């Protein structure tokens, strides 16, 4: 559950809000409406790191999908009837690309 407090609680220097902001983002309302967020530098750094990781993963996923679409458009794909057949194709390709690993 999100931490939500009115701005008056923050203005009073509420120790509970400060302690909570050391652990997670605290939402502050003004006149009953969302207005601000309050958090420690550590929480902010963690949030930025998570968002960066998500952005990298998203970029990698988009690049993988683009490569897959290009492979499909250029006819580089296999039609298979079973997972076992697909695994055989994968094993053969791995053996061809890395004969010393077999």
Short mmCIF file of N, CA and C in Angstrom, two decimals:
data_model
loop_
_atom_site.label_atom_id
_atom_site.label_comp_id
_atom_site.label_asym_id
_atom_site.label_seq_id
_atom_site.Cartn_x
_atom_site.Cartn_y
_atom_site.Cartn_z
N UNK A 1 0.84 -1.18 0.00
CA UNK A 1 0.00 0.00 0.00
C UNK A 1 0.89 1.25 0.00
N UNK A 2 0.51 2.20 -0.79
CA UNK A 2 1.30 3.43 -0.89
C UNK A 2 1.15 4.29 0.36
N UNK A 3 2.22 5.00 0.68
CA UNK A 3 2.19 5.94 1.80
C UNK A 3 1.71 7.29 1.28
N UNK A 4 0.60 7.76 1.81
CA UNK A 4 0.02 9.03 1.36
C UNK A 4 -0.28 9.88 2.59
N UNK A 5 0.24 11.10 2.59
CA UNK A 5 0.03 12.01 3.71
C UNK A 5 -0.31 13.41 3.20
N UNK A 6 -1.05 14.18 3.98
CA UNK A 6 -1.30 15.57 3.58
C UNK A 6 -0.05 16.41 3.82
N UNK A 7 0.06 17.49 3.10
CA UNK A 7 1.25 18.33 3.21
C UNK A 7 1.41 18.91 4.62
N UNK A 8 0.32 19.08 5.31
CA UNK A 8 0.40 19.62 6.68
C UNK A 8 1.19 18.68 7.58
N UNK A 9 1.07 17.38 7.38
CA UNK A 9 1.83 16.42 8.20
C UNK A 9 3.32 16.58 7.93
N UNK A 10 3.70 16.84 6.69
CA UNK A 10 5.10 17.03 6.35
C UNK A 10 5.61 18.36 6.91
N UNK A 11 4.78 19.38 6.85
CA UNK A 11 5.18 20.69 7.35
C UNK A 11 5.43 20.68 8.86
N UNK A 12 4.76 19.78 9.56
CA UNK A 12 4.93 19.68 11.01
C UNK A 12 6.18 18.89 11.39
N UNK A 13 6.89 18.39 10.38
CA UNK A 13 8.12 17.65 10.65
C UNK A 13 7.85 16.28 11.24
N UNK A 14 6.79 15.66 10.82
CA UNK A 14 6.38 14.36 11.33
C UNK A 14 7.50 13.32 11.15
N UNK A 15 8.01 12.80 12.26
CA UNK A 15 9.11 11.82 12.23
C UNK A 15 8.69 10.53 11.54
N UNK A 16 7.42 10.17 11.66
CA UNK A 16 6.93 8.95 11.02
C UNK A 16 7.08 9.03 9.51
N UNK A 17 6.77 10.19 8.94
CA UNK A 17 6.87 10.37 7.49
C UNK A 17 8.34 10.31 7.06
N UNK A 18 9.21 10.94 7.81
CA UNK A 18 10.63 10.91 7.49
C UNK A 18 11.16 9.47 7.54
N UNK A 19 10.76 8.73 8.56
CA UNK A 19 11.21 7.35 8.68
C UNK A 19 10.70 6.52 7.51
N UNK A 20 9.45 6.74 7.14
CA UNK A 20 8.88 6.00 6.02
C UNK A 20 9.57 6.37 4.71
N UNK A 21 9.93 7.64 4.55
CA UNK A 21 10.61 8.10 3.33
C UNK A 21 12.02 7.52 3.21
N UNK A 22 12.58 7.06 4.30
CA UNK A 22 13.89 6.39 4.24
C UNK A 22 13.77 5.00 3.63
N UNK A 23 12.55 4.44 3.65
CA UNK A 23 12.31 3.09 3.16
C UNK A 23 11.63 3.04 1.79
N UNK A 24 10.79 4.02 1.51
CA UNK A 24 10.02 4.02 0.26
C UNK A 24 9.52 5.42 -0.07
N UNK A 25 8.98 5.55 -1.27
CA UNK A 25 8.44 6.82 -1.72
C UNK A 25 7.16 7.15 -0.94
N UNK A 26 7.06 8.39 -0.50
CA UNK A 26 5.87 8.86 0.22
C UNK A 26 5.18 9.89 -0.67
N UNK A 27 3.89 9.72 -0.87
CA UNK A 27 3.12 10.67 -1.66
C UNK A 27 2.54 11.72 -0.72
N UNK A 28 2.62 12.97 -1.14
CA UNK A 28 2.13 14.08 -0.34
C UNK A 28 1.02 14.78 -1.10
N UNK A 29 -0.10 14.99 -0.41
CA UNK A 29 -1.23 15.66 -1.05
C UNK A 29 -1.32 17.10 -0.58
N UNK A 30 -1.95 17.90 -1.42
CA UNK A 30 -2.20 19.30 -1.09
C UNK A 30 -3.64 19.58 -1.48
N UNK A 31 -4.41 20.03 -0.51
CA UNK A 31 -5.85 20.27 -0.72
C UNK A 31 -6.55 19.01 -1.24
N UNK A 32 -6.10 17.86 -0.75
CA UNK A 32 -6.73 16.59 -1.11
C UNK A 32 -6.34 16.01 -2.45
N UNK A 33 -5.39 16.65 -3.12
CA UNK A 33 -4.96 16.17 -4.45
C UNK A 33 -3.48 15.83 -4.43
N UNK A 34 -3.09 14.85 -5.25
CA UNK A 34 -1.68 14.49 -5.36
C UNK A 34 -0.87 15.72 -5.73
N UNK A 35 0.24 15.93 -5.02
CA UNK A 35 1.03 17.13 -5.28
C UNK A 35 2.54 16.85 -5.36
N UNK A 36 3.06 16.03 -4.44
CA UNK A 36 4.50 15.83 -4.35
C UNK A 36 4.82 14.40 -3.97
N UNK A 37 6.09 14.04 -4.14
CA UNK A 37 6.61 12.78 -3.58
C UNK A 37 7.81 13.14 -2.73
N UNK A 38 8.02 12.35 -1.69
CA UNK A 38 9.08 12.61 -0.73
C UNK A 38 9.78 11.29 -0.47
N UNK A 39 11.12 11.27 -0.58
CA UNK A 39 11.87 10.04 -0.35
C UNK A 39 13.31 10.39 -0.04
N UNK A 40 14.01 9.41 0.50
CA UNK A 40 15.43 9.60 0.79
C UNK A 40 16.23 9.50 -0.50
N UNK A 41 17.47 9.97 -0.45
CA UNK A 41 18.36 9.86 -1.60
C UNK A 41 18.57 8.38 -1.97
N UNK A 42 18.67 7.52 -0.95
CA UNK A 42 18.88 6.10 -1.20
C UNK A 42 17.70 5.49 -1.95
N UNK A 43 16.49 5.82 -1.54
CA UNK A 43 15.30 5.32 -2.22
C UNK A 43 15.27 5.84 -3.65
N UNK A 44 15.62 7.10 -3.85
CA UNK A 44 15.66 7.67 -5.19
C UNK A 44 16.69 6.95 -6.06
N UNK A 45 17.87 6.72 -5.51
CA UNK A 45 18.92 6.01 -6.26
C UNK A 45 18.47 4.60 -6.65
N UNK A 46 17.80 3.90 -5.73
CA UNK A 46 17.28 2.56 -6.03
C UNK A 46 16.21 2.61 -7.13
N UNK A 47 15.35 3.60 -7.05
CA UNK A 47 14.31 3.77 -8.06
C UNK A 47 14.91 4.04 -9.43
N UNK A 48 15.90 4.90 -9.49
CA UNK A 48 16.57 5.21 -10.76
C UNK A 48 17.27 3.97 -11.31
N UNK A 49 17.94 3.21 -10.44
CA UNK A 49 18.64 2.00 -10.88
C UNK A 49 17.65 0.98 -11.45
N UNK A 50 16.51 0.79 -10.77
CA UNK A 50 15.49 -0.15 -11.28
C UNK A 50 14.95 0.31 -12.62
N UNK A 51 14.69 1.60 -12.76
CA UNK A 51 14.16 2.12 -14.02
C UNK A 51 15.18 1.97 -15.15
N UNK A 52 16.45 2.18 -14.84
CA UNK A 52 17.50 1.98 -15.85
C UNK A 52 17.55 0.52 -16.29
N UNK A 53 17.50 -0.39 -15.33
CA UNK A 53 17.51 -1.82 -15.65
C UNK A 53 16.31 -2.18 -16.53
N UNK A 54 15.15 -1.65 -16.17
CA UNK A 54 13.96 -1.91 -16.97
C UNK A 54 14.11 -1.37 -18.38
N UNK A 55 14.71 -0.18 -18.51
CA UNK A 55 14.89 0.41 -19.84
C UNK A 55 15.85 -0.43 -20.68
N UNK A 56 16.92 -0.93 -20.07
CA UNK A 56 17.87 -1.78 -20.79
C UNK A 56 17.19 -3.07 -21.24
N UNK A 57 16.44 -3.71 -20.34
CA UNK A 57 15.75 -4.94 -20.68
C UNK A 57 14.73 -4.70 -21.79
N UNK A 58 14.02 -3.60 -21.72
CA UNK A 58 13.05 -3.27 -22.76
C UNK A 58 13.75 -3.08 -24.11
N UNK A 59 14.87 -2.38 -24.11
CA UNK A 59 15.61 -2.17 -25.36
C UNK A 59 16.11 -3.49 -25.92
N UNK A 60 16.60 -4.37 -25.04
CA UNK A 60 17.07 -5.68 -25.50
C UNK A 60 15.92 -6.51 -26.06
N UNK A 61 14.77 -6.44 -25.42
CA UNK A 61 13.62 -7.18 -25.89
C UNK A 61 13.16 -6.67 -27.26
N UNK A 62 13.12 -5.37 -27.42
CA UNK A 62 12.71 -4.78 -28.70
C UNK A 62 13.71 -5.19 -29.79
N UNK A 63 15.01 -5.15 -29.48
CA UNK A 63 16.02 -5.55 -30.46
C UNK A 63 15.86 -7.02 -30.83
N UNK A 64 15.58 -7.88 -29.86
CA UNK A 64 15.38 -9.31 -30.13
C UNK A 64 14.16 -9.54 -31.02
N UNK A 65 13.09 -8.84 -30.72
CA UNK A 65 11.87 -8.96 -31.53
C UNK A 65 12.14 -8.47 -32.96
N UNK A 66 12.85 -7.36 -33.08
CA UNK A 66 13.18 -6.84 -34.41
C UNK A 66 14.03 -7.84 -35.20
N UNK A 67 15.01 -8.46 -34.52
CA UNK A 67 15.83 -9.47 -35.20
C UNK A 67 14.98 -10.66 -35.63
N UNK A 68 14.07 -11.08 -34.75
CA UNK A 68 13.20 -12.21 -35.08
C UNK A 68 12.29 -11.90 -36.26
N UNK A 69 11.74 -10.70 -36.28
CA UNK A 69 10.89 -10.30 -37.41
C UNK A 69 11.68 -10.26 -38.71
N UNK A 70 12.91 -9.73 -38.62
CA UNK A 70 13.75 -9.68 -39.82
C UNK A 70 14.08 -11.09 -40.29
N UNK A 71 14.44 -11.98 -39.36
CA UNK A 71 14.71 -13.38 -39.72
C UNK A 71 13.49 -14.00 -40.40
N UNK A 72 12.33 -13.77 -39.85
CA UNK A 72 11.11 -14.33 -40.43
C UNK A 72 10.87 -13.80 -41.84
N UNK A 73 11.00 -12.47 -41.98
CA UNK A 73 10.78 -11.85 -43.29
C UNK A 73 11.77 -12.37 -44.34
N UNK A 74 12.98 -12.71 -43.90
CA UNK A 74 14.02 -13.18 -44.82
C UNK A 74 14.05 -14.71 -44.92
N UNK A 75 13.05 -15.36 -44.35
CA UNK A 75 12.91 -16.81 -44.49
C UNK A 75 13.78 -17.64 -43.58
N UNK A 76 14.37 -17.03 -42.56
CA UNK A 76 15.23 -17.78 -41.63
C UNK A 76 14.40 -18.25 -40.44
N UNK A 77 13.63 -19.32 -40.69
CA UNK A 77 12.84 -19.90 -39.61
C UNK A 77 12.56 -21.37 -39.94
N UNK A 78 12.10 -22.10 -38.95
CA UNK A 78 11.78 -23.51 -39.12
C UNK A 78 10.33 -23.74 -38.70
N UNK A 79 9.63 -24.56 -39.46
CA UNK A 79 8.31 -25.01 -39.06
C UNK A 79 8.47 -26.38 -38.43
N UNK A 80 7.98 -26.55 -37.22
CA UNK A 80 8.14 -27.82 -36.51
C UNK A 80 6.78 -28.30 -36.01
N UNK A 81 6.71 -29.60 -35.75
CA UNK A 81 5.47 -30.19 -35.26
C UNK A 81 5.52 -30.49 -33.77
N UNK A 82 6.72 -30.40 -33.18
CA UNK A 82 6.81 -30.73 -31.76
C UNK A 82 8.00 -30.00 -31.12
N UNK A 83 7.97 -29.95 -29.82
CA UNK A 83 9.09 -29.36 -29.07
C UNK A 83 10.34 -30.20 -29.27
N UNK A 84 10.17 -31.51 -29.32
CA UNK A 84 11.34 -32.39 -29.53
C UNK A 84 12.02 -32.09 -30.86
N UNK A 85 11.23 -31.88 -31.89
CA UNK A 85 11.79 -31.54 -33.21
C UNK A 85 12.55 -30.22 -33.14
N UNK A 86 11.97 -29.25 -32.45
CA UNK A 86 12.64 -27.96 -32.28
C UNK A 86 13.95 -28.12 -31.51
N UNK A 87 13.94 -28.92 -30.45
CA UNK A 87 15.15 -29.14 -29.67
C UNK A 87 16.23 -29.81 -30.50
N UNK A 88 15.85 -30.74 -31.40
CA UNK A 88 16.82 -31.38 -32.29
C UNK A 88 17.48 -30.35 -33.21
N UNK A 89 16.68 -29.42 -33.74
CA UNK A 89 17.22 -28.37 -34.60
C UNK A 89 18.19 -27.49 -33.82
N UNK A 90 17.82 -27.14 -32.59
CA UNK A 90 18.68 -26.30 -31.75
C UNK A 90 19.99 -27.01 -31.45
N UNK A 91 19.91 -28.28 -31.08
CA UNK A 91 21.13 -29.06 -30.78
C UNK A 91 22.04 -29.15 -32.00
N UNK A 92 21.44 -29.39 -33.17
CA UNK A 92 22.24 -29.48 -34.40
C UNK A 92 22.93 -28.16 -34.70
N UNK A 93 22.20 -27.06 -34.52
CA UNK A 93 22.79 -25.75 -34.78
C UNK A 93 23.92 -25.46 -33.80
N UNK A 94 23.72 -25.79 -32.52
CA UNK A 94 24.78 -25.58 -31.53
C UNK A 94 26.01 -26.40 -31.86
N UNK A 95 25.81 -27.67 -32.26
CA UNK A 95 26.94 -28.53 -32.61
C UNK A 95 27.68 -27.98 -33.81
N UNK A 96 26.94 -27.45 -34.78
CA UNK A 96 27.56 -26.89 -35.99
C UNK A 96 28.37 -25.64 -35.64
N UNK A 97 27.81 -24.79 -34.78
CA UNK A 97 28.47 -23.53 -34.43
C UNK A 97 29.59 -23.69 -33.43
N UNK A 98 29.57 -24.77 -32.65
CA UNK A 98 30.58 -24.98 -31.62
C UNK A 98 30.90 -26.47 -31.52
N UNK A 99 31.63 -27.02 -32.47
CA UNK A 99 31.89 -28.46 -32.50
C UNK A 99 32.67 -28.98 -31.29
N UNK A 100 33.47 -28.13 -30.64
CA UNK A 100 34.26 -28.57 -29.50
C UNK A 100 33.42 -28.79 -28.24
N UNK A 101 32.22 -28.20 -28.20
CA UNK A 101 31.36 -28.30 -27.01
C UNK A 101 30.64 -29.64 -26.95
N UNK A 102 30.57 -30.35 -28.04
CA UNK A 102 29.81 -31.62 -28.08
C UNK A 102 30.48 -32.73 -27.39
#
